[in-house]
mmCIF file of C-alpha atoms and ligand atoms in Angstrom:
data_model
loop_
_atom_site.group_PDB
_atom_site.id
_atom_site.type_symbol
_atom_site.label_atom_id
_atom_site.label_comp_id
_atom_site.label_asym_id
_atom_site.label_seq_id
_atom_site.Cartn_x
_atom_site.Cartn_y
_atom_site.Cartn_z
ATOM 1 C CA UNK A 98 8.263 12.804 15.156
ATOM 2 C CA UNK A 99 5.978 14.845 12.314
ATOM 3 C CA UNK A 100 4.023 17.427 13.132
ATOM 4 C CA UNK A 101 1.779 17.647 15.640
ATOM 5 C CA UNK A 102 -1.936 18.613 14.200
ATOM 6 C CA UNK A 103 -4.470 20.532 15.864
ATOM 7 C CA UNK A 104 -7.204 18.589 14.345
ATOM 8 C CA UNK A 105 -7.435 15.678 11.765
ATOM 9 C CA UNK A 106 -10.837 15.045 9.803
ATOM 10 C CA UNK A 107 -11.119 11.593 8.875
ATOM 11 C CA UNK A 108 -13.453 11.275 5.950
ATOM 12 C CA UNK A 109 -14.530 13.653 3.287
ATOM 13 C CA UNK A 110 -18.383 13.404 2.685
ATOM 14 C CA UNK A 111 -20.699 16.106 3.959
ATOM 15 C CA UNK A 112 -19.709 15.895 7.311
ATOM 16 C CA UNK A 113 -16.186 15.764 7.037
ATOM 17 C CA UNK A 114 -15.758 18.996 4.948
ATOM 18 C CA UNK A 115 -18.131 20.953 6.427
ATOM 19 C CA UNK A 116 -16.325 19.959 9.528
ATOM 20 C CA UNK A 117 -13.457 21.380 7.831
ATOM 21 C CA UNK A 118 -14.772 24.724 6.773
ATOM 22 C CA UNK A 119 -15.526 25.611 10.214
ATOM 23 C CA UNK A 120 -12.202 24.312 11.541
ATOM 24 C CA UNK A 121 -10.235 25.834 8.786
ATOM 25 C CA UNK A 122 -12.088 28.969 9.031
ATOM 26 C CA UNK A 123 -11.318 29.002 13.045
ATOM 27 C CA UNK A 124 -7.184 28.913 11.862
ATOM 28 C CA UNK A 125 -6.858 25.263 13.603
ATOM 29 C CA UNK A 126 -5.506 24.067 9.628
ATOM 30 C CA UNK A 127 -6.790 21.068 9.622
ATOM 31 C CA UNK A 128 -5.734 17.835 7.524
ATOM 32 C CA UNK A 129 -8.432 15.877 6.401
ATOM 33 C CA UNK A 130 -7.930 12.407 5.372
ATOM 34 C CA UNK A 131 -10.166 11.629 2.446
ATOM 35 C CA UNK A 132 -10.744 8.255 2.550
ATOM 36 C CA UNK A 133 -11.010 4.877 -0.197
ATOM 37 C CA UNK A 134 -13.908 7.419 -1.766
ATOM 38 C CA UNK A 135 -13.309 10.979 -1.535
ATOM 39 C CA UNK A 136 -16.323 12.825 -1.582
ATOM 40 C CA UNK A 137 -17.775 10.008 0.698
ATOM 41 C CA UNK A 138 -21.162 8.391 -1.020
ATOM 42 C CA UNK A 139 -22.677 11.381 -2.032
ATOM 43 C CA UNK A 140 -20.292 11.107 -5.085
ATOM 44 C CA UNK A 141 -22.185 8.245 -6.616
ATOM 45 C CA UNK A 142 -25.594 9.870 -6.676
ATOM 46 C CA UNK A 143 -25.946 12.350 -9.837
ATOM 47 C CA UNK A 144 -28.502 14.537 -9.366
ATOM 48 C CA UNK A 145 -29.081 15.990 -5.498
ATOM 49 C CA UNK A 146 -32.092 17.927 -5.276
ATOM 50 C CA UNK A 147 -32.866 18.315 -1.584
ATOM 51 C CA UNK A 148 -29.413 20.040 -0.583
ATOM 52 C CA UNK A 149 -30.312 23.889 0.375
ATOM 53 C CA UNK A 150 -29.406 26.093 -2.198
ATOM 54 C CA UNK A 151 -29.672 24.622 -5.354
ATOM 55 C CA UNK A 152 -33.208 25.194 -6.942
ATOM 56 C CA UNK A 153 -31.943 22.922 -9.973
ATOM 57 C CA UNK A 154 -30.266 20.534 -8.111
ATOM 58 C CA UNK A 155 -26.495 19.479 -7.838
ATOM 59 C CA UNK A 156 -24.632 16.906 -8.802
ATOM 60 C CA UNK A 157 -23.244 15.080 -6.272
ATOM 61 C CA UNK A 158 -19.768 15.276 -7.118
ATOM 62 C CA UNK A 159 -19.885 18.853 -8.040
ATOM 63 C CA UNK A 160 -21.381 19.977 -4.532
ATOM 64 C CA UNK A 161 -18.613 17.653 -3.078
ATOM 65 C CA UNK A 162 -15.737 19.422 -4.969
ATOM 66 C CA UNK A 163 -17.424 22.878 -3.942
ATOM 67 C CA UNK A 164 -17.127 21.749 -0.325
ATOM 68 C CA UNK A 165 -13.233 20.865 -0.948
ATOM 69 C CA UNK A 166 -12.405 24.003 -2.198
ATOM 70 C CA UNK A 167 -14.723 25.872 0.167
ATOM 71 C CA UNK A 168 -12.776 24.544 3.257
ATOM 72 C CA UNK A 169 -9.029 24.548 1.342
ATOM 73 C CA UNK A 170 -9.816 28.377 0.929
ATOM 74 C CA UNK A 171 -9.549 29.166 4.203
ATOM 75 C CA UNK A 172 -6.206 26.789 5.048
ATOM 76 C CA UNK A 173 -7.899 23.040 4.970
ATOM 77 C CA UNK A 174 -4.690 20.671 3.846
ATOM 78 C CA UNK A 175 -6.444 17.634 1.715
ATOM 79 C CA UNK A 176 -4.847 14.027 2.348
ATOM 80 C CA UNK A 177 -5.722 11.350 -0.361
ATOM 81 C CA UNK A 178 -5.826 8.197 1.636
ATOM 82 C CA UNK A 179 -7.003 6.281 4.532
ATOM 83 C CA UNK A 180 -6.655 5.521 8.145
ATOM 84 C CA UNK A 181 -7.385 1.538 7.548
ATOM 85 C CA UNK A 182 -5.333 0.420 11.133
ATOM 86 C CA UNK A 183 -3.523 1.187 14.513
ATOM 87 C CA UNK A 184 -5.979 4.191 15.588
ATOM 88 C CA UNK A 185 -4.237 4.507 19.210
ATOM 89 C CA UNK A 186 -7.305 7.594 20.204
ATOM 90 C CA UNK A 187 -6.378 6.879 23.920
ATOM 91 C CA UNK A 188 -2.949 8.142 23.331
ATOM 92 C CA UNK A 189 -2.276 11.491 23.776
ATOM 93 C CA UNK A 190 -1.343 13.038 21.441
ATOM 94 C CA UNK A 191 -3.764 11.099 19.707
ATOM 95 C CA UNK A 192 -2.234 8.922 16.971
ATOM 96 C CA UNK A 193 -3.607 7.832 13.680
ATOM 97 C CA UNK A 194 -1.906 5.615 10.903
ATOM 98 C CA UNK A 195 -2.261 6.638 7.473
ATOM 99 C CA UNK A 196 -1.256 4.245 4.517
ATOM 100 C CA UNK A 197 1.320 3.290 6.891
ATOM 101 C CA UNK A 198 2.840 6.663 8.477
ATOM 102 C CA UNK A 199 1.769 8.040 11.504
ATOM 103 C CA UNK A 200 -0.009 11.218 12.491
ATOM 104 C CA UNK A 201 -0.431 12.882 15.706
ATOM 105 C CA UNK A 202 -2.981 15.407 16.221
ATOM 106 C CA UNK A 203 -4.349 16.767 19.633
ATOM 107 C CA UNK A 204 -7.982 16.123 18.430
ATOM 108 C CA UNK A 205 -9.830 13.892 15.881
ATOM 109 C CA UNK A 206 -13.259 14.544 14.065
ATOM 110 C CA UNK A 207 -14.085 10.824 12.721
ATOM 111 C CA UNK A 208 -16.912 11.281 9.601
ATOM 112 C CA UNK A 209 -15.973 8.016 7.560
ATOM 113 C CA UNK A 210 -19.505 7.816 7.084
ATOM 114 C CA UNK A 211 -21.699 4.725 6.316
ATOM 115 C CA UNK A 212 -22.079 2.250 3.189
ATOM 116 C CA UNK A 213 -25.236 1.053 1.681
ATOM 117 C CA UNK A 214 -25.689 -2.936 2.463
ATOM 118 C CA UNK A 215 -25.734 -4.553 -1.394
ATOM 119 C CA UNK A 216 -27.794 -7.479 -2.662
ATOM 120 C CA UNK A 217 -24.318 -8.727 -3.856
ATOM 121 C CA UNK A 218 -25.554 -9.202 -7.559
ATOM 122 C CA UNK A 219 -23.580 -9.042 -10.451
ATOM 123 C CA UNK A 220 -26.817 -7.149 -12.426
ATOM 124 C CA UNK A 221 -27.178 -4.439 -9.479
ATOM 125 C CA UNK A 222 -23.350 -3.729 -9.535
ATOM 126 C CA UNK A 223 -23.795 -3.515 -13.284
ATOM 127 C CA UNK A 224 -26.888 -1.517 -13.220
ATOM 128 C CA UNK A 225 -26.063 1.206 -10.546
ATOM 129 C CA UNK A 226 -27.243 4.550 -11.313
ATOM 130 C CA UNK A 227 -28.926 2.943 -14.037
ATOM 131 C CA UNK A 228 -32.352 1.864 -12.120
ATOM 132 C CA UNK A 229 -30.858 0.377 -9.181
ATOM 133 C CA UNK A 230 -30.609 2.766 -6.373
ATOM 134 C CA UNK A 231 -29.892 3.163 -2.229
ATOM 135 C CA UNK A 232 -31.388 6.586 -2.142
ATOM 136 C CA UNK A 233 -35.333 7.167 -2.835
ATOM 137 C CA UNK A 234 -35.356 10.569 -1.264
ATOM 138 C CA UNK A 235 -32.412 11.411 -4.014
ATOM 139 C CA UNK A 236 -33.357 9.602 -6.875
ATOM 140 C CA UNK A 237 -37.201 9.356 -6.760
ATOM 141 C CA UNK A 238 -37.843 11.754 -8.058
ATOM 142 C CA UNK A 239 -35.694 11.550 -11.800
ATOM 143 C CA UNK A 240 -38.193 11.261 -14.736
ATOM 144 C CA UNK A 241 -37.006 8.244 -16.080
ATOM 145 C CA UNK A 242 -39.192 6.477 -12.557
ATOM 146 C CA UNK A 243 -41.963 8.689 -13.192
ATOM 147 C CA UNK A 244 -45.662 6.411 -13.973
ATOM 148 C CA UNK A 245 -43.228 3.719 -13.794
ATOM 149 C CA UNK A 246 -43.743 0.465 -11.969
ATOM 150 C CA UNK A 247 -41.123 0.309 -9.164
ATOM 151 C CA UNK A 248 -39.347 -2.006 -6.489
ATOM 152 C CA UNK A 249 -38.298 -1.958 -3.409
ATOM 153 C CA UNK A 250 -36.152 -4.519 -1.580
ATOM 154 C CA UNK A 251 -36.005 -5.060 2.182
ATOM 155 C CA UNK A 252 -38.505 -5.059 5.099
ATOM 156 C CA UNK A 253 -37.311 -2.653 7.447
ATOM 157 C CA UNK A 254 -38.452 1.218 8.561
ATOM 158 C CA UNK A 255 -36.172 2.470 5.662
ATOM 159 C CA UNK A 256 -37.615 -0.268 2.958
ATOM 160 C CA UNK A 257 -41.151 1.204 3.981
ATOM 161 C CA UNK A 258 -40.179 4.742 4.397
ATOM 162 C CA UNK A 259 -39.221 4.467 0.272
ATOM 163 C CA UNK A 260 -41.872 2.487 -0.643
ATOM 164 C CA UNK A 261 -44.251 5.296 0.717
ATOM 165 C CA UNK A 262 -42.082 7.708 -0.714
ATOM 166 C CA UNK A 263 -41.861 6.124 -3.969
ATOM 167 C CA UNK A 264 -45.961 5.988 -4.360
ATOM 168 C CA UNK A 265 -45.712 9.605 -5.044
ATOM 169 C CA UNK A 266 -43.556 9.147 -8.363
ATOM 170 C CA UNK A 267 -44.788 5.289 -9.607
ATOM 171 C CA UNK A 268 -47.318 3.665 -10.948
ATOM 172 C CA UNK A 269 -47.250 0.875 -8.083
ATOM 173 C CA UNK A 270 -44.526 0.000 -5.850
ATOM 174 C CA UNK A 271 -43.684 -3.655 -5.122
ATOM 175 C CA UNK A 272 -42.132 -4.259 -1.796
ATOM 176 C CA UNK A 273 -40.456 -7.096 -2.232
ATOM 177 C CA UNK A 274 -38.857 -8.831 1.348
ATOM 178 C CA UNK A 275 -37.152 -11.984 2.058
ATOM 179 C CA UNK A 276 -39.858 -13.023 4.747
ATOM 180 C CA UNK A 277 -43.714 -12.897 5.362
ATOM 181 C CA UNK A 278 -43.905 -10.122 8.087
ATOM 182 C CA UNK A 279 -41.655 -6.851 8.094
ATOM 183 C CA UNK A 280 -39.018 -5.821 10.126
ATOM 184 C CA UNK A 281 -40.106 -2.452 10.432
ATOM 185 C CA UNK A 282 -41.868 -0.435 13.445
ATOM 186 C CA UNK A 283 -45.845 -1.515 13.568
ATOM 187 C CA UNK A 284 -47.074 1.742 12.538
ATOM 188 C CA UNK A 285 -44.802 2.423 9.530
ATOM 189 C CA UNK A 286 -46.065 -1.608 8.653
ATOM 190 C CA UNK A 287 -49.677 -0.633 8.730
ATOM 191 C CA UNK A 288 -49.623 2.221 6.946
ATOM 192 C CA UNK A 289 -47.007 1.009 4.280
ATOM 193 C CA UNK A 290 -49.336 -2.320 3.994
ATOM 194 C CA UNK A 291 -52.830 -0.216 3.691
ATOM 195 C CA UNK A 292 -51.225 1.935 1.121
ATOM 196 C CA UNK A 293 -53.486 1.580 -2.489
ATOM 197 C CA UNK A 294 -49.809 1.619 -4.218
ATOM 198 C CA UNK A 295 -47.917 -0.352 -2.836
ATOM 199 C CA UNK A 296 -47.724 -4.681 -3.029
ATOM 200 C CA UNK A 297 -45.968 -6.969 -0.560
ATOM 201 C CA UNK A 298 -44.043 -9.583 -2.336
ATOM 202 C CA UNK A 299 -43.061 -11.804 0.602
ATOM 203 C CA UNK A 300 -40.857 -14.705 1.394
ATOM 204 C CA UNK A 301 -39.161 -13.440 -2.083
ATOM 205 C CA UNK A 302 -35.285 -12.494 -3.169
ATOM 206 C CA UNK A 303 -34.232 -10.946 -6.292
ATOM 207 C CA UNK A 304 -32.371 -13.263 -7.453
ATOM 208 C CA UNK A 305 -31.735 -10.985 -10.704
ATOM 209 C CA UNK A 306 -31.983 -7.322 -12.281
ATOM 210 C CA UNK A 307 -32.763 -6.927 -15.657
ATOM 211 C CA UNK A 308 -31.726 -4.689 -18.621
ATOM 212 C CA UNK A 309 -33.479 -5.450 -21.704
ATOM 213 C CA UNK A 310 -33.377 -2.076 -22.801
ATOM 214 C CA UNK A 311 -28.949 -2.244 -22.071
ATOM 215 C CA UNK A 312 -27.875 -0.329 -19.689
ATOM 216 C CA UNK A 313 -31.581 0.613 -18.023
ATOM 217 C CA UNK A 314 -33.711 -1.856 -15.500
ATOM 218 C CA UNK A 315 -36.204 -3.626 -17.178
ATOM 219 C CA UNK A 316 -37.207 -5.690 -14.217
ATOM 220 C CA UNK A 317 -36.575 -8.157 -11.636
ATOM 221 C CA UNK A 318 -36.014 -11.911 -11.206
ATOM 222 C CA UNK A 319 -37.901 -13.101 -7.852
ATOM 223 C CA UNK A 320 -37.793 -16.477 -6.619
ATOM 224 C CA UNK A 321 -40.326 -17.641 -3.874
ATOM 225 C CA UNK A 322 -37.679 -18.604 -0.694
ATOM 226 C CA UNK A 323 -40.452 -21.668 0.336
ATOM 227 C CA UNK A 324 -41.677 -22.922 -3.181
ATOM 228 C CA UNK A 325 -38.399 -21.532 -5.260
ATOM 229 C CA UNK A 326 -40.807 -20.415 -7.694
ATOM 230 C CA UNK A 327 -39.618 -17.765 -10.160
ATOM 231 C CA UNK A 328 -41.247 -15.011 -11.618
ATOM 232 C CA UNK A 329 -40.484 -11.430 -13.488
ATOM 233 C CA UNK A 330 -41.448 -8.060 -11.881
ATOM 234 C CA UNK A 331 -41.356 -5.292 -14.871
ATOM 235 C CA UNK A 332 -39.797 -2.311 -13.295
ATOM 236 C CA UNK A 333 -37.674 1.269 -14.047
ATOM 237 C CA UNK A 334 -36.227 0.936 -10.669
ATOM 238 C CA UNK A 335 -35.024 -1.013 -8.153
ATOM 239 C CA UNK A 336 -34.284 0.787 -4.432
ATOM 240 C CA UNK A 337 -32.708 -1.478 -1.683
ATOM 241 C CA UNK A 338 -32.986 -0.789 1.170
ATOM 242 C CA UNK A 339 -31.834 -3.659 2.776
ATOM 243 C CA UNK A 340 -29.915 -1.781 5.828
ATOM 244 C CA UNK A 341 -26.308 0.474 6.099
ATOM 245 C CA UNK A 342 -23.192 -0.403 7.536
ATOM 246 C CA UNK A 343 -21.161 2.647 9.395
ATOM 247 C CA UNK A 344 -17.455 2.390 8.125
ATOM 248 C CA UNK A 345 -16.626 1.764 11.947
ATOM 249 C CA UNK A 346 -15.130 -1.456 12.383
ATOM 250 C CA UNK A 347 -11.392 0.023 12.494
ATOM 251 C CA UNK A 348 -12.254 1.818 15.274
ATOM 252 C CA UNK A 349 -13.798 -1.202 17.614
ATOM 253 C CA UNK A 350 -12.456 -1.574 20.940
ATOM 254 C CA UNK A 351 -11.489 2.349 21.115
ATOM 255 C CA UNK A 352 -14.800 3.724 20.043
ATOM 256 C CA UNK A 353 -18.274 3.126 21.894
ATOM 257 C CA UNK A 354 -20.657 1.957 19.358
ATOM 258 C CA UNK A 355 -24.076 0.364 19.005
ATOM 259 C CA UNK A 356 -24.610 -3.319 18.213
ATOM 260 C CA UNK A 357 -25.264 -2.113 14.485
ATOM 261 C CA UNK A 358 -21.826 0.087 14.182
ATOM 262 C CA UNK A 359 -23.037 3.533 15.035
ATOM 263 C CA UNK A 360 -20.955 5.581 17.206
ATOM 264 C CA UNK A 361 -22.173 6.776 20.055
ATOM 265 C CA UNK A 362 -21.640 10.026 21.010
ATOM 266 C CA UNK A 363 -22.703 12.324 24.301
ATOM 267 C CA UNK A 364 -25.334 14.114 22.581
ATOM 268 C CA UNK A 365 -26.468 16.748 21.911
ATOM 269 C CA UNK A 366 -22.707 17.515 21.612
ATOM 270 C CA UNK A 367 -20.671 15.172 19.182
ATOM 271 C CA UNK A 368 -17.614 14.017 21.848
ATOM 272 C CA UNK A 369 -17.130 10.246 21.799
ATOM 273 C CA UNK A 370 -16.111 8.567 24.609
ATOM 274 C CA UNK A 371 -12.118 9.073 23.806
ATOM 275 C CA UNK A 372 -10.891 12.647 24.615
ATOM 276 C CA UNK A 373 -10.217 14.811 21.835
ATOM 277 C CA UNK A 374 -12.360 12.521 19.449
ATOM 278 C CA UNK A 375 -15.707 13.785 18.042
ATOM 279 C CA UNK A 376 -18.099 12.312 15.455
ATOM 280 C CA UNK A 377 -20.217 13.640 12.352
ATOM 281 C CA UNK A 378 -22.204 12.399 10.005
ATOM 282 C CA UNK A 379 -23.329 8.531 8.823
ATOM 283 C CA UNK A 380 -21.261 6.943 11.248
ATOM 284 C CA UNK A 381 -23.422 8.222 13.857
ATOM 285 C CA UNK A 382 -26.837 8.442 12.251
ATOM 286 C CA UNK A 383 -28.375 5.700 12.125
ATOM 287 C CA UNK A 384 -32.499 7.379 11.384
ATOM 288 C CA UNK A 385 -31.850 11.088 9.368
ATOM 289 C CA UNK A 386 -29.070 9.691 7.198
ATOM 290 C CA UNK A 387 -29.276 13.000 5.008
ATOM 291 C CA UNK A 388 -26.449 15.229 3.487
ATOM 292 C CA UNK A 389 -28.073 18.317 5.140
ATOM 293 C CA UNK A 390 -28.028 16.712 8.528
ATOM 294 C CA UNK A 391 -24.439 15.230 7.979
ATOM 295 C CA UNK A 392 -23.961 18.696 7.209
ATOM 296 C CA UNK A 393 -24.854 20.135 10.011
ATOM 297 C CA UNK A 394 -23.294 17.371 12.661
ATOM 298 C CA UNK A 395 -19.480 18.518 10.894
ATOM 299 C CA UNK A 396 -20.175 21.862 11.830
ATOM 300 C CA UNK A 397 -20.872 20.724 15.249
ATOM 301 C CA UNK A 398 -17.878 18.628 15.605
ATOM 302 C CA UNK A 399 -15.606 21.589 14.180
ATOM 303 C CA UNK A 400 -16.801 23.683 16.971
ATOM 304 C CA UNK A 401 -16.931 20.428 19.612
ATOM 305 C CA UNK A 402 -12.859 20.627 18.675
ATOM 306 C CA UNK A 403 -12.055 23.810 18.739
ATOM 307 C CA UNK A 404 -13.603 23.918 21.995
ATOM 308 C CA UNK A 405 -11.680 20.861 23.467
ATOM 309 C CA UNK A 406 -8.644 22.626 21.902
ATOM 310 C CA UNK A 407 -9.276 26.388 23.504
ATOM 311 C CA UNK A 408 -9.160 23.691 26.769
ATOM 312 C CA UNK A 409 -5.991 21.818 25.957
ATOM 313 C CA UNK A 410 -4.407 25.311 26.323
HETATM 314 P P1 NAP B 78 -32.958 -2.817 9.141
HETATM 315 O O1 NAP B 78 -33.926 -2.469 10.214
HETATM 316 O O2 NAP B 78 -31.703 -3.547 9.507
HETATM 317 O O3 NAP B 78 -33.758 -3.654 8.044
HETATM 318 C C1 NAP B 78 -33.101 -4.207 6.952
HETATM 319 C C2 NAP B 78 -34.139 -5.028 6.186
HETATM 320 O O4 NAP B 78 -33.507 -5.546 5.036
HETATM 321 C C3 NAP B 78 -34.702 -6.209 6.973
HETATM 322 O O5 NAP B 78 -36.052 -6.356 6.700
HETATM 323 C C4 NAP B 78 -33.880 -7.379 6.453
HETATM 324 O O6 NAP B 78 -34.619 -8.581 6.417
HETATM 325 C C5 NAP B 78 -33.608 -6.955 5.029
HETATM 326 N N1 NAP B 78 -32.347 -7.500 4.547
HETATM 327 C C6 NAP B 78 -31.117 -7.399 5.127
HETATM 328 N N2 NAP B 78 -30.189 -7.980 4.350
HETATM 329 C C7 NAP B 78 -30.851 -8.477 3.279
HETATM 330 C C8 NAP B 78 -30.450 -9.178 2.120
HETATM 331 N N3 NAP B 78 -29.167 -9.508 1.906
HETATM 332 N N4 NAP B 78 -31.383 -9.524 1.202
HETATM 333 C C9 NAP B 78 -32.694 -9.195 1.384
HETATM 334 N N5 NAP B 78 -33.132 -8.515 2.462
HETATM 335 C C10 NAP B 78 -32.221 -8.156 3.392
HETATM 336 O O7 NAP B 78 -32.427 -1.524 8.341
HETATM 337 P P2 NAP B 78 -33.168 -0.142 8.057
HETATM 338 O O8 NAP B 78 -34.537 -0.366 7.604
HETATM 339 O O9 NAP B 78 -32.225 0.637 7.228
HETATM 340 O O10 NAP B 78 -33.240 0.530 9.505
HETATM 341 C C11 NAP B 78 -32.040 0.733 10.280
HETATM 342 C C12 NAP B 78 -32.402 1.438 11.580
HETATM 343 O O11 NAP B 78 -32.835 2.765 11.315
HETATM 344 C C13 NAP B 78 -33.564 0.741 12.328
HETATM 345 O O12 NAP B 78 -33.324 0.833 13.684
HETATM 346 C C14 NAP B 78 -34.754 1.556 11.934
HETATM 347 O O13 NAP B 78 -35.799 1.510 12.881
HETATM 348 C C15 NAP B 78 -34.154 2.953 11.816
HETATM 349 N N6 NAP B 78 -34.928 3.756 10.902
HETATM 350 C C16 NAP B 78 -35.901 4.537 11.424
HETATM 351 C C17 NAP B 78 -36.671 5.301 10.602
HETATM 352 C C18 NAP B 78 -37.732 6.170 11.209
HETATM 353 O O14 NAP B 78 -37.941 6.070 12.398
HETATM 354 N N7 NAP B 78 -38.379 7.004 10.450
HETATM 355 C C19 NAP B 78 -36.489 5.269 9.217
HETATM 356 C C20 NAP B 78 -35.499 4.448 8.699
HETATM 357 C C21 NAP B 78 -34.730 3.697 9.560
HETATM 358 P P3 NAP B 78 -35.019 -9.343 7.775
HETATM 359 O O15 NAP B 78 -36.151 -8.553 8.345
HETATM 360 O O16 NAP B 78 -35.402 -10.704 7.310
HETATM 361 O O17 NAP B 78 -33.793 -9.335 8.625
#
């Protein structure tokens, strides 16, 4: 049988190495297990400007390679890989697959964090970090959207949160959503609706993004979903916003989660309902969704195991 861990991190974005600074720093070594996408999502976003710290900003894979090296100072061990089946967390010890060998540990600190949905266009794969974005709050505010007209796709609380951020940096932002009436809460509707900046563009889908300028958005392609009419938006950027998906659905039937994914966890502590299994990050936040507060949920989980552990005996 291998080793037996004190505490395995699965996922390295925010959550999972800070999780792993505080857990390496308490002497329980920890193995984290990075993942398909080490560095977790934060790695595709270039310039970070609203991480604590950095008055010029960061990019995104530097501050994740800061937190790697941070926590493997102090005795983190770094797995490239990913636990993709056969989670058995009501085993104890608790075991984990990974790329086909198993791992037992006596406690687990899941932070696989949470994709972006995509429009599934060929233009918005081609075009990402090129004008089409997931992240207003990150990207907004880059020069290159500045007095620029900009989009928005989706019709939920996050597609209007955007859109209202977005009016600060744009000329005009067009909402653009598949249906005549939004998804989102009443009052974020209103006041995204009565905002001087900001256009509805209903029953519409971009069916296209466009780069005249190569390798910069141009605009968008809309078609009308009731008269199929099409018609071009100009635009520097296009933000969806069309919903995330928690990287959960290995851990279905073991983990309690919400209908959308999101683990749920006894709050305000991060213990799931398996023993010895705590949760961090995206997976679980579903509203704050921000490095900072994935941040922040690691270091809870770190100390939520060591705890548990201190009780093991
Ligand atoms: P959401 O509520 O699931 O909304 C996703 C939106 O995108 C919907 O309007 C949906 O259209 C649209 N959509 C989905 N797939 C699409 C596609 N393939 N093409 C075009 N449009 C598509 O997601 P969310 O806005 O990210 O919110 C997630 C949760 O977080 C919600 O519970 C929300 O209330 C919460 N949240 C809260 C706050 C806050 O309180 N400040 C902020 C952000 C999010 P349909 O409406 O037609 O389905």
């Amino acid at each position: 049988m291998p080793d037996l861990e004190n505490t395995v991190i699965i996922g390295s974005g925010c959550a999972g190495w800070t999780a792993a600074i505080y857990a390496a720093r308490a002497n329980l070594n920890p193995l984290v297990v990075t993942g398909a996408m080490p560095g977790g999502l934060l790695t595709t976003t270039s310039l970070v400007e609203n991480y604590p710290g950095f008055p010029e900003g960061v990019d995104g894979n530097r501050l994740m390679e800061s937190l790697r090296k941070q926590a493997e100072r102090f005795g983190a061990r770094t797995r490239f890989g990913s636990v993709v089946e056969a989670v058995k967390f009501a085993a104890s010890p608790i075991e984990l697959t990974v790329d086909g060998k198993p791992v037992f540990t006596k406690t687990a600190i899941v932070a696989v964090g949470a994709g972006h949905r995509h429009l599934g266009l060929e233009s918005e794969a081609k075009l990402d970090t090129k004008g089409v974005t997931y992240c207003a709050t990150c990207d907004g505010p880059l020069p290159v959207f500045r007095n620029k007209p900009l989009v928005v796709v989706g019709g939920g609380d996050s597609a209007c949160e955007e859109a209202m951020y977005l009016t600060r940096f744009g000329s005009v932002v067009h909402l653009i959503h598949r249906r005549d009436q939004l998804r989102a809460s009443k009052i974020m509707a209103e006041r995204t609706l009565a905002h001087p900046k900001i256009r509805p563009v209903w029953d519409s889908v971009v069916q296209d993004i466009l780069d005249v300028k190569k390798d910069a958005v141009t605009g968008v392609v809309v078609r009308h979903v009731k008269t199929q009419a099409v018609t071009e938006i100009p635009c520097a950027g296009v933000f969806i916003a069309i919903g995330h998906e928690p990287n959960t659905r290995i851990f279905k039937g073991q983990l309690d989660m919400n209908e959308n994914g999101y683990l749920k966890v006894r709050s305000p502590t991060t213990r799931t309902n398996a023993p010895g299994v705590f949760a961090c990050g995206d997976c679980v936040d579903s509203i704050y969704r921000q490095a900072i507060t994935a941040a922040g949920s690691g270091c809870a989980a770190a100390m939520d195991a060591e705890r548990d552990l201190a009780a093991q005996g």
